[in-house]
Amino acid sequence: MSRREPLALRWSRVATTWLPFADAASDDLPLGRLLRLSLFQVSVGLTLVLLNGTLNRVMIVELGVPAWLVATLISLPLLAAPFRALIGHRSDEHRSFLGWRRVPYIGLGTLLQFGGLAIMPFGLLLISRPDTEILGTAGAMLAFLIAGAGLHITQTAGLALATDLAPAEDRPRVVALLYVMLLAGMMGAAAVLGAFLQDFTPTRLVQVVQSAALVSFLLNLVALWKQEARNPSMTRHDRPARPFAEEWASVIGEQRALRLLIAVGLGAAAFAMQDALLEPYGAQVLGLSVAGTTSLTGLWALGSLLGFGIAAHWLATGWDAHRVAGIGGVAGLVAFLLVIFAAPFEAVRLLYCGAAAIGFGAGLFLVGSMTAAMALARDGKAGMALGAWGAVQATGAGLAIAAGGIARDLIGGAATSGSLGVALDGISTGYVAVYLIEIILLLLTLVILGPLVRVGGGPLAAPRSRFGLGQFPS
């Protein structure tokens, strides 16, 4: 046994250094428990892919639903996004004899996700029939709204719970892990759902969507099980509570918090405006095949993973969160310039590099800005801080995606009709205009973030461990 003990100790040190996100764990939040908690992000990713991706194609191609109605259905979950701050505040101030603050809201969000997805396929099938189109439209709108509200409630309360459980020094890596799990859930769901719906039948649609509802329910149940300890003193009914309006006014009234939220909204809009345009840009402007445009999404995802990991490492070694978010904005500027110049130079490699750089910049910005929002939490008010961040981020991104499509169509149509002159008469003009708008938004983001960056901005303390896969997501 004495010969094996040193080897076992050496292996334990290797595991701590090289296993993905091993350093995000702590005595209060072990790695196994943290990974189990992160399953709520997988559930959110599954629901997002279903609402924003897989069902779009099914509705338009297989069911013949008009594109304007599809766009309207997709936008309905956005209506719940501005209420994330209220959801976070209510979870902070929840009153209950059971002693839970986050559990009831994650449970409510889970039930709404399940219910919305469970009734959704029936509404979609009714839309495709002329005699039940009105009833189907009403049912589909209700299903999209309920499922969207569920994912917003689940994610807001889940992130607040993670903030409650994680020590302050480990929160950057916890944030990175949670968003890696979100990305993993989206990528896995896209592959699995696409495979099951390849041979489309109405029965198969019902089976797949309702199976997704059940999977999301089970994932959230496993994620939540025995995570939040009961603390009746935190939820007693005689505990003084500040009204939401007063709490929100205090957040908005603090100049640094307001400046951060404005930067988050502009930055989220800047990175999201091209979400629905990158693959069409590669296909129409550079003539990429389906496989080629799909690889753009893969490179974006790879860049995001790299951004998550590097942001977690920088923040864990003491970097200022606003500076990390700002570096993400600079990376975004470079990325969009690469994408723009790929057209006149007909350089596919520039486009590939630009796609990866967009993901990298977005990853840095997301983790940095969310960590900065976590720092706003005071006296157990993580729900309010993260709810405000989530509301601004989701609303800015959603509106930007819609605005990007409208701008591309209007400007592109004017260019191809000759209204903008001979020099701009090309199919790429509409796309380039959107990328230029994104560059302007990123410049504004950097201007607003600048005063928030800590003077000296470098690491505050020595690294807790050397940089390995413990800080690099895979």
Short mmCIF file of C-alpha atoms in Angstrom, two decimals:
data_model
loop_
_atom_site.label_atom_id
_atom_site.label_comp_id
_atom_site.label_asym_id
_atom_site.label_seq_id
_atom_site.Cartn_x
_atom_site.Cartn_y
_atom_site.Cartn_z
CA MET A 1 0.00 0.00 0.00
CA SER A 2 2.85 2.38 0.73
CA ARG A 3 4.13 2.09 -2.84
CA ARG A 4 0.72 2.87 -4.29
CA GLU A 5 -0.02 5.86 -2.11
CA PRO A 6 2.46 8.29 -3.73
CA LEU A 7 1.19 7.29 -7.18
CA ALA A 8 -2.40 7.88 -6.09
CA LEU A 9 -1.46 11.27 -4.71
CA ARG A 10 0.27 12.18 -7.95
CA TRP A 11 -2.78 11.16 -9.97
CA SER A 12 -5.02 13.27 -7.72
CA ARG A 13 -2.84 16.29 -8.40
CA VAL A 14 -2.97 15.61 -12.14
CA ALA A 15 -6.77 15.36 -11.98
CA THR A 16 -7.05 18.69 -10.19
CA THR A 17 -4.82 20.40 -12.74
CA TRP A 18 -5.97 18.88 -16.02
CA LEU A 19 -9.60 17.79 -15.68
CA PRO A 20 -11.96 20.35 -17.27
CA PHE A 21 -13.17 22.84 -14.65
CA ALA A 22 -11.78 20.83 -11.74
CA ASP A 23 -10.68 24.12 -10.15
CA ALA A 24 -14.25 25.43 -10.27
CA ALA A 25 -15.11 22.99 -7.49
CA SER A 26 -14.72 23.81 -3.82
CA ASP A 27 -15.38 22.24 -0.46
CA ASP A 28 -18.86 23.79 -0.43
CA LEU A 29 -19.57 22.92 -4.08
CA PRO A 30 -17.76 19.71 -5.17
CA LEU A 31 -17.25 19.04 -8.86
CA GLY A 32 -19.89 16.31 -9.05
CA ARG A 33 -22.49 18.54 -7.44
CA LEU A 34 -21.52 21.46 -9.67
CA LEU A 35 -21.81 19.35 -12.83
CA ARG A 36 -25.20 18.09 -11.70
CA LEU A 37 -26.36 21.66 -11.01
CA SER A 38 -25.24 22.72 -14.50
CA LEU A 39 -27.77 20.33 -16.06
CA PHE A 40 -30.40 23.09 -15.85
CA GLN A 41 -28.37 24.90 -18.53
CA VAL A 42 -28.53 21.78 -20.72
CA SER A 43 -32.30 21.86 -20.31
CA VAL A 44 -32.40 25.54 -21.29
CA GLY A 45 -30.18 24.83 -24.32
CA LEU A 46 -32.51 22.03 -25.43
CA THR A 47 -35.55 24.30 -25.20
CA LEU A 48 -33.79 27.15 -27.01
CA VAL A 49 -32.80 24.93 -29.93
CA LEU A 50 -36.32 23.57 -30.20
CA LEU A 51 -37.96 27.01 -30.12
CA ASN A 52 -35.45 28.94 -32.24
CA GLY A 53 -34.03 26.31 -34.58
CA THR A 54 -35.49 22.87 -35.15
CA LEU A 55 -39.16 23.79 -35.22
CA ASN A 56 -38.54 26.74 -37.59
CA ARG A 57 -37.59 24.43 -40.41
CA VAL A 58 -40.41 21.99 -39.59
CA MET A 59 -43.04 24.74 -39.56
CA ILE A 60 -41.92 26.37 -42.82
CA VAL A 61 -40.94 23.32 -44.88
CA GLU A 62 -42.99 20.37 -43.65
CA LEU A 63 -46.08 22.15 -42.30
CA GLY A 64 -46.20 25.08 -44.74
CA VAL A 65 -46.64 27.74 -42.04
CA PRO A 66 -46.11 31.31 -43.35
CA ALA A 67 -42.69 32.73 -42.50
CA TRP A 68 -44.18 35.84 -40.83
CA LEU A 69 -46.15 33.64 -38.43
CA VAL A 70 -43.04 31.57 -37.67
CA ALA A 71 -41.10 34.74 -36.91
CA THR A 72 -43.91 35.93 -34.63
CA LEU A 73 -43.93 32.63 -32.72
CA ILE A 74 -40.16 32.72 -32.28
CA SER A 75 -40.31 36.25 -30.90
CA LEU A 76 -42.92 35.44 -28.23
CA PRO A 77 -40.41 34.06 -25.65
CA LEU A 78 -38.68 37.43 -25.88
CA LEU A 79 -41.71 38.99 -24.15
CA ALA A 80 -40.72 37.22 -20.93
CA ALA A 81 -37.08 38.36 -21.02
CA PRO A 82 -37.62 41.86 -19.51
CA PHE A 83 -39.28 40.24 -16.46
CA ARG A 84 -36.11 38.36 -15.47
CA ALA A 85 -35.15 41.15 -13.06
CA LEU A 86 -38.55 40.82 -11.36
CA ILE A 87 -38.15 37.03 -11.22
CA GLY A 88 -34.72 37.38 -9.64
CA HIS A 89 -36.02 39.90 -7.11
CA ARG A 90 -38.96 37.67 -6.17
CA SER A 91 -36.62 34.73 -5.60
CA ASP A 92 -34.41 36.94 -3.41
CA GLU A 93 -37.41 37.99 -1.30
CA HIS A 94 -39.38 34.73 -1.40
CA ARG A 95 -41.41 33.96 1.74
CA SER A 96 -41.90 30.34 2.68
CA PHE A 97 -42.08 28.16 5.77
CA LEU A 98 -40.02 25.56 3.89
CA GLY A 99 -36.91 27.77 3.81
CA TRP A 100 -36.23 27.66 0.05
CA ARG A 101 -35.77 30.74 -2.14
CA ARG A 102 -34.59 29.41 -5.52
CA VAL A 103 -36.22 25.96 -5.56
CA PRO A 104 -39.82 27.19 -6.00
CA TYR A 105 -38.87 29.33 -9.01
CA ILE A 106 -36.77 26.69 -10.70
CA GLY A 107 -39.66 24.29 -10.11
CA LEU A 108 -42.15 26.77 -11.62
CA GLY A 109 -39.91 27.35 -14.62
CA THR A 110 -39.52 23.60 -15.10
CA LEU A 111 -43.28 23.05 -15.10
CA LEU A 112 -43.79 25.88 -17.59
CA GLN A 113 -41.09 24.47 -19.88
CA PHE A 114 -42.68 21.04 -19.70
CA GLY A 115 -46.22 22.31 -20.22
CA GLY A 116 -45.34 24.56 -23.14
CA LEU A 117 -43.42 21.85 -24.98
CA ALA A 118 -46.07 19.23 -24.22
CA ILE A 119 -48.89 21.12 -25.97
CA MET A 120 -46.73 22.68 -28.67
CA PRO A 121 -46.84 19.93 -31.36
CA PHE A 122 -50.65 19.81 -31.31
CA GLY A 123 -50.86 23.55 -31.91
CA LEU A 124 -48.39 23.30 -34.79
CA LEU A 125 -50.32 20.46 -36.43
CA LEU A 126 -53.58 22.39 -36.13
CA ILE A 127 -51.99 25.42 -37.83
CA SER A 128 -51.27 23.33 -40.93
CA ARG A 129 -54.97 22.53 -41.41
CA PRO A 130 -57.15 25.29 -42.94
CA ASP A 131 -60.20 24.40 -40.82
CA THR A 132 -58.29 24.64 -37.52
CA GLU A 133 -55.73 27.32 -38.39
CA ILE A 134 -57.05 29.92 -35.94
CA LEU A 135 -57.25 27.46 -33.06
CA GLY A 136 -53.81 26.10 -33.89
CA THR A 137 -52.30 29.58 -34.04
CA ALA A 138 -53.69 30.44 -30.62
CA GLY A 139 -52.44 27.16 -29.18
CA ALA A 140 -48.97 27.52 -30.72
CA MET A 141 -48.63 31.10 -29.47
CA LEU A 142 -49.63 30.01 -25.97
CA ALA A 143 -47.16 27.10 -26.08
CA PHE A 144 -44.24 29.26 -27.25
CA LEU A 145 -45.01 31.93 -24.65
CA ILE A 146 -45.29 29.41 -21.78
CA ALA A 147 -42.14 27.51 -22.76
CA GLY A 148 -40.20 30.75 -23.23
CA ALA A 149 -41.30 32.07 -19.85
CA GLY A 150 -40.30 28.75 -18.30
CA LEU A 151 -36.76 28.81 -19.66
CA HIS A 152 -36.26 32.43 -18.53
CA ILE A 153 -37.49 31.66 -15.01
CA THR A 154 -35.41 28.47 -14.80
CA GLN A 155 -32.21 30.12 -15.99
CA THR A 156 -32.57 33.22 -13.81
CA ALA A 157 -33.23 31.27 -10.61
CA GLY A 158 -30.64 28.62 -11.52
CA LEU A 159 -27.88 31.17 -12.03
CA ALA A 160 -28.83 32.85 -8.76
CA LEU A 161 -28.62 29.48 -6.98
CA ALA A 162 -25.18 28.84 -8.49
CA THR A 163 -24.07 32.25 -7.22
CA ASP A 164 -25.40 31.44 -3.76
CA LEU A 165 -23.53 28.12 -3.65
CA ALA A 166 -20.19 29.07 -5.24
CA PRO A 167 -17.49 30.92 -3.27
CA ALA A 168 -16.72 34.35 -4.70
CA GLU A 169 -13.23 33.35 -5.91
CA ASP A 170 -14.62 30.40 -7.90
CA ARG A 171 -17.56 32.17 -9.56
CA PRO A 172 -15.74 33.02 -12.84
CA ARG A 173 -15.03 29.34 -13.52
CA VAL A 174 -18.54 28.40 -12.42
CA VAL A 175 -19.98 30.92 -14.90
CA ALA A 176 -17.78 29.53 -17.67
CA LEU A 177 -18.80 25.96 -16.89
CA LEU A 178 -22.49 26.84 -16.85
CA TYR A 179 -22.27 28.46 -20.29
CA VAL A 180 -20.19 25.63 -21.69
CA MET A 181 -22.99 23.31 -20.57
CA LEU A 182 -25.54 25.61 -22.25
CA LEU A 183 -23.57 25.45 -25.49
CA ALA A 184 -23.13 21.68 -25.16
CA GLY A 185 -26.86 21.30 -24.62
CA MET A 186 -27.65 23.36 -27.70
CA MET A 187 -25.21 21.50 -29.92
CA GLY A 188 -26.29 18.08 -28.66
CA ALA A 189 -29.98 18.93 -28.97
CA ALA A 190 -29.53 20.25 -32.52
CA ALA A 191 -27.87 17.01 -33.62
CA VAL A 192 -30.31 14.66 -31.88
CA LEU A 193 -33.51 16.52 -32.75
CA GLY A 194 -32.43 16.92 -36.37
CA ALA A 195 -31.71 13.20 -36.66
CA PHE A 196 -35.08 12.16 -35.19
CA LEU A 197 -37.07 14.60 -37.36
CA GLN A 198 -35.27 13.73 -40.59
CA ASP A 199 -38.09 11.39 -41.62
CA PHE A 200 -40.95 13.71 -40.74
CA THR A 201 -44.43 12.54 -39.85
CA PRO A 202 -47.02 14.25 -37.64
CA THR A 203 -46.75 11.38 -35.15
CA ARG A 204 -42.96 11.72 -35.08
CA LEU A 205 -43.27 15.47 -34.38
CA VAL A 206 -45.48 14.81 -31.35
CA GLN A 207 -43.13 12.11 -30.09
CA VAL A 208 -39.97 14.17 -30.46
CA VAL A 209 -41.27 17.42 -28.94
CA GLN A 210 -42.98 15.71 -26.02
CA SER A 211 -39.88 13.60 -25.41
CA ALA A 212 -37.90 16.84 -25.27
CA ALA A 213 -40.42 18.12 -22.70
CA LEU A 214 -39.87 15.04 -20.55
CA VAL A 215 -36.07 15.23 -20.89
CA SER A 216 -36.05 18.91 -19.88
CA PHE A 217 -38.18 18.08 -16.83
CA LEU A 218 -35.89 15.24 -15.75
CA LEU A 219 -32.71 17.29 -16.32
CA ASN A 220 -34.01 20.09 -14.11
CA LEU A 221 -35.15 17.62 -11.46
CA VAL A 222 -31.72 15.99 -11.30
CA ALA A 223 -29.99 19.39 -11.34
CA LEU A 224 -32.09 20.72 -8.45
CA TRP A 225 -32.11 17.65 -6.22
CA LYS A 226 -30.71 18.53 -2.76
CA GLN A 227 -28.85 21.60 -4.04
CA GLU A 228 -30.38 24.38 -1.95
CA ALA A 229 -30.28 23.92 1.80
CA ARG A 230 -33.38 24.93 3.70
CA ASN A 231 -32.91 28.18 5.63
CA PRO A 232 -36.20 29.29 7.22
CA SER A 233 -34.56 32.44 8.62
CA MET A 234 -34.03 33.68 5.05
CA THR A 235 -37.67 33.09 4.05
CA ARG A 236 -39.58 33.91 7.22
CA HIS A 237 -42.72 35.94 6.64
CA ASP A 238 -41.85 38.71 9.08
CA ARG A 239 -38.52 39.40 7.38
CA PRO A 240 -38.41 42.98 6.01
CA ALA A 241 -38.54 43.11 2.23
CA ARG A 242 -37.91 45.96 -0.19
CA PRO A 243 -40.45 46.39 -3.01
CA PHE A 244 -39.23 45.64 -6.52
CA ALA A 245 -39.58 49.25 -7.64
CA GLU A 246 -37.38 50.43 -4.77
CA GLU A 247 -34.79 47.70 -5.39
CA TRP A 248 -34.73 48.42 -9.13
CA ALA A 249 -34.39 52.13 -8.51
CA SER A 250 -31.39 51.47 -6.29
CA VAL A 251 -29.76 49.42 -9.04
CA ILE A 252 -30.47 51.98 -11.75
CA GLY A 253 -29.50 54.79 -9.42
CA GLU A 254 -26.00 53.38 -8.99
CA GLN A 255 -23.97 54.80 -11.86
CA ARG A 256 -21.65 51.82 -12.24
CA ALA A 257 -24.52 49.32 -12.34
CA LEU A 258 -26.48 51.37 -14.87
CA ARG A 259 -23.40 51.81 -17.05
CA LEU A 260 -22.73 48.06 -16.92
CA LEU A 261 -26.30 47.19 -17.91
CA ILE A 262 -26.19 49.61 -20.85
CA ALA A 263 -22.91 48.06 -21.99
CA VAL A 264 -24.38 44.57 -21.62
CA GLY A 265 -27.37 45.48 -23.78
CA LEU A 266 -25.26 47.08 -26.51
CA GLY A 267 -22.66 44.29 -26.46
CA ALA A 268 -25.28 41.54 -26.57
CA ALA A 269 -26.97 43.27 -29.50
CA ALA A 270 -23.64 43.69 -31.30
CA PHE A 271 -22.72 40.02 -31.09
CA ALA A 272 -26.24 38.68 -31.77
CA MET A 273 -27.29 40.80 -34.75
CA GLN A 274 -25.51 38.49 -37.19
CA ASP A 275 -26.71 35.23 -35.61
CA ALA A 276 -29.17 34.46 -38.38
CA LEU A 277 -27.01 35.96 -41.16
CA LEU A 278 -23.58 34.36 -40.93
CA GLU A 279 -24.42 31.13 -42.74
CA PRO A 280 -26.50 32.84 -45.49
CA TYR A 281 -23.61 35.30 -45.96
CA GLY A 282 -21.20 32.43 -46.55
CA ALA A 283 -23.60 30.75 -48.95
CA GLN A 284 -24.78 33.73 -51.01
CA VAL A 285 -21.64 35.86 -51.05
CA LEU A 286 -18.83 33.29 -51.02
CA GLY A 287 -20.69 30.34 -52.52
CA LEU A 288 -20.10 27.92 -49.63
CA SER A 289 -21.86 24.57 -49.64
CA VAL A 290 -24.19 23.40 -46.87
CA ALA A 291 -21.26 21.63 -45.22
CA GLY A 292 -19.16 24.79 -45.52
CA THR A 293 -21.76 27.03 -43.90
CA THR A 294 -22.38 24.47 -41.16
CA SER A 295 -18.67 24.57 -40.35
CA LEU A 296 -19.06 28.30 -39.67
CA THR A 297 -21.36 27.47 -36.77
CA GLY A 298 -18.90 24.85 -35.56
CA LEU A 299 -16.05 27.36 -35.61
CA TRP A 300 -18.19 29.89 -33.78
CA ALA A 301 -18.89 27.28 -31.09
CA LEU A 302 -15.20 26.40 -30.86
CA GLY A 303 -14.29 30.07 -30.47
CA SER A 304 -16.93 30.44 -27.76
CA LEU A 305 -15.50 27.52 -25.82
CA LEU A 306 -12.03 29.04 -26.05
CA GLY A 307 -13.41 32.39 -24.90
CA PHE A 308 -15.19 30.81 -21.93
CA GLY A 309 -12.03 29.03 -20.81
CA ILE A 310 -9.66 31.97 -21.17
CA ALA A 311 -12.12 34.35 -19.48
CA ALA A 312 -12.45 31.93 -16.55
CA HIS A 313 -8.66 31.71 -16.23
CA TRP A 314 -8.09 35.46 -16.40
CA LEU A 315 -10.84 36.19 -13.87
CA ALA A 316 -9.64 33.50 -11.49
CA THR A 317 -6.17 35.07 -11.49
CA GLY A 318 -7.58 38.47 -10.51
CA TRP A 319 -8.31 40.23 -13.78
CA ASP A 320 -10.97 42.90 -13.71
CA ALA A 321 -14.25 41.51 -15.13
CA HIS A 322 -14.99 44.70 -17.07
CA ARG A 323 -11.57 44.50 -18.73
CA VAL A 324 -12.21 40.90 -19.80
CA ALA A 325 -15.56 41.95 -21.29
CA GLY A 326 -13.82 44.85 -23.07
CA ILE A 327 -11.21 42.53 -24.57
CA GLY A 328 -14.11 40.46 -25.87
CA GLY A 329 -15.48 43.59 -27.54
CA VAL A 330 -12.10 44.30 -29.19
CA ALA A 331 -11.98 40.69 -30.43
CA GLY A 332 -15.45 41.24 -31.88
CA LEU A 333 -14.27 44.32 -33.78
CA VAL A 334 -11.47 42.31 -35.38
CA ALA A 335 -13.87 39.45 -36.10
CA PHE A 336 -16.42 41.56 -37.96
CA LEU A 337 -13.68 43.24 -40.01
CA LEU A 338 -12.43 39.80 -41.05
CA VAL A 339 -15.95 38.81 -42.09
CA ILE A 340 -16.43 42.03 -44.08
CA PHE A 341 -13.10 41.77 -45.96
CA ALA A 342 -13.75 38.11 -46.78
CA ALA A 343 -16.22 39.24 -49.49
CA PRO A 344 -14.07 41.60 -51.64
CA PHE A 345 -11.02 39.32 -51.33
CA GLU A 346 -13.14 36.19 -51.87
CA ALA A 347 -11.19 34.68 -48.98
CA VAL A 348 -13.09 31.83 -47.37
CA ARG A 349 -10.36 31.42 -44.75
CA LEU A 350 -10.92 34.99 -43.59
CA LEU A 351 -14.58 34.17 -43.08
CA TYR A 352 -13.70 31.04 -41.11
CA CYS A 353 -11.30 33.01 -38.92
CA GLY A 354 -13.94 35.70 -38.46
CA ALA A 355 -16.57 33.16 -37.36
CA ALA A 356 -14.21 31.68 -34.76
CA ALA A 357 -13.24 35.18 -33.57
CA ILE A 358 -16.92 36.18 -33.18
CA GLY A 359 -17.45 33.22 -30.88
CA PHE A 360 -14.24 33.97 -28.98
CA GLY A 361 -15.17 37.61 -28.41
CA ALA A 362 -18.72 36.72 -27.43
CA GLY A 363 -17.42 34.16 -24.92
CA LEU A 364 -15.11 36.68 -23.27
CA PHE A 365 -17.82 39.34 -23.20
CA LEU A 366 -20.47 37.01 -21.79
CA VAL A 367 -18.39 35.61 -18.94
CA GLY A 368 -16.80 38.97 -18.12
CA SER A 369 -20.06 40.92 -18.05
CA MET A 370 -21.90 38.26 -16.08
CA THR A 371 -19.10 38.05 -13.50
CA ALA A 372 -19.29 41.83 -13.16
CA ALA A 373 -23.05 41.51 -12.61
CA MET A 374 -22.44 38.88 -9.92
CA ALA A 375 -20.26 41.39 -8.12
CA LEU A 376 -23.29 43.69 -7.86
CA ALA A 377 -25.08 41.16 -5.66
CA ARG A 378 -25.24 42.27 -2.04
CA ASP A 379 -26.77 40.61 1.01
CA GLY A 380 -28.03 37.54 -0.83
CA LYS A 381 -29.58 39.59 -3.66
CA ALA A 382 -27.96 37.58 -6.47
CA GLY A 383 -31.35 37.04 -8.10
CA MET A 384 -31.91 40.75 -8.68
CA ALA A 385 -28.42 41.35 -10.06
CA LEU A 386 -28.44 38.35 -12.38
CA GLY A 387 -32.06 38.93 -13.33
CA ALA A 388 -31.24 42.46 -14.44
CA TRP A 389 -28.23 41.19 -16.41
CA GLY A 390 -30.30 38.43 -18.02
CA ALA A 391 -33.18 40.74 -18.86
CA VAL A 392 -30.94 43.27 -20.60
CA GLN A 393 -28.81 40.62 -22.32
CA ALA A 394 -31.72 38.54 -23.63
CA THR A 395 -33.78 41.54 -24.70
CA GLY A 396 -30.85 43.19 -26.47
CA ALA A 397 -29.90 39.99 -28.29
CA GLY A 398 -33.47 39.19 -29.33
CA LEU A 399 -34.23 42.64 -30.66
CA ALA A 400 -30.88 42.73 -32.47
CA ILE A 401 -31.53 39.45 -34.29
CA ALA A 402 -34.84 40.80 -35.59
CA ALA A 403 -33.32 44.18 -36.46
CA GLY A 404 -30.42 42.50 -38.28
CA GLY A 405 -32.76 40.57 -40.54
CA ILE A 406 -34.84 43.66 -41.30
CA ALA A 407 -31.77 45.81 -41.99
CA ARG A 408 -30.25 43.17 -44.26
CA ASP A 409 -33.47 42.89 -46.31
CA LEU A 410 -34.09 46.64 -46.61
CA ILE A 411 -30.52 47.69 -47.37
CA GLY A 412 -29.83 44.64 -49.54
CA GLY A 413 -33.02 45.23 -51.52
CA ALA A 414 -32.14 48.88 -52.08
CA ALA A 415 -28.63 47.92 -53.18
CA THR A 416 -29.64 45.25 -55.69
CA SER A 417 -32.31 47.55 -57.15
CA GLY A 418 -29.64 50.15 -57.89
CA SER A 419 -30.98 52.76 -55.48
CA LEU A 420 -27.63 53.02 -53.67
CA GLY A 421 -25.53 53.45 -56.80
CA VAL A 422 -23.40 51.19 -58.96
CA ALA A 423 -20.62 50.80 -56.39
CA LEU A 424 -22.97 49.21 -53.85
CA ASP A 425 -24.99 47.15 -56.31
CA GLY A 426 -24.27 43.70 -54.92
CA ILE A 427 -25.77 41.00 -52.78
CA SER A 428 -23.14 41.53 -50.08
CA THR A 429 -24.15 45.14 -49.34
CA GLY A 430 -27.01 44.25 -46.99
CA TYR A 431 -24.84 41.85 -45.00
CA VAL A 432 -21.90 44.27 -44.79
CA ALA A 433 -24.23 47.02 -43.55
CA VAL A 434 -25.30 44.80 -40.65
CA TYR A 435 -21.68 44.00 -39.77
CA LEU A 436 -20.84 47.72 -39.82
CA ILE A 437 -23.74 48.40 -37.45
CA GLU A 438 -22.35 45.72 -35.15
CA ILE A 439 -18.93 47.37 -35.21
CA ILE A 440 -20.51 50.69 -34.23
CA LEU A 441 -22.39 49.01 -31.39
CA LEU A 442 -19.17 47.40 -30.13
CA LEU A 443 -17.36 50.74 -30.22
CA LEU A 444 -20.15 52.26 -28.12
CA THR A 445 -19.92 49.30 -25.75
CA LEU A 446 -16.20 49.87 -25.26
CA VAL A 447 -16.74 53.58 -24.64
CA ILE A 448 -19.31 52.83 -21.94
CA LEU A 449 -17.26 50.04 -20.36
CA GLY A 450 -14.06 52.08 -20.24
CA PRO A 451 -14.72 54.04 -17.01
CA LEU A 452 -15.67 50.81 -15.21
CA VAL A 453 -12.32 49.12 -15.76
CA ARG A 454 -10.17 49.08 -12.65
CA VAL A 455 -7.10 51.28 -12.93
CA GLY A 456 -4.11 49.04 -13.47
CA GLY A 457 -6.49 46.27 -14.59
CA GLY A 458 -4.00 43.41 -14.31
CA PRO A 459 -4.12 40.46 -11.97
CA LEU A 460 -4.71 41.29 -8.32
CA ALA A 461 -3.33 38.10 -6.91
CA ALA A 462 -1.13 35.23 -7.91
CA PRO A 463 -2.82 32.35 -9.72
CA ARG A 464 -4.20 29.65 -7.50
CA SER A 465 -2.83 26.99 -9.87
CA ARG A 466 -1.05 26.90 -13.18
CA PHE A 467 -3.07 27.16 -16.36
CA GLY A 468 -4.11 23.77 -17.67
CA LEU A 469 -7.28 22.09 -18.80
CA GLY A 470 -8.63 22.84 -15.36
CA GLN A 471 -9.21 26.32 -16.74
CA PHE A 472 -9.75 25.36 -20.38
CA PRO A 473 -13.14 23.90 -21.39
CA SER A 474 -13.24 20.90 -23.68
#
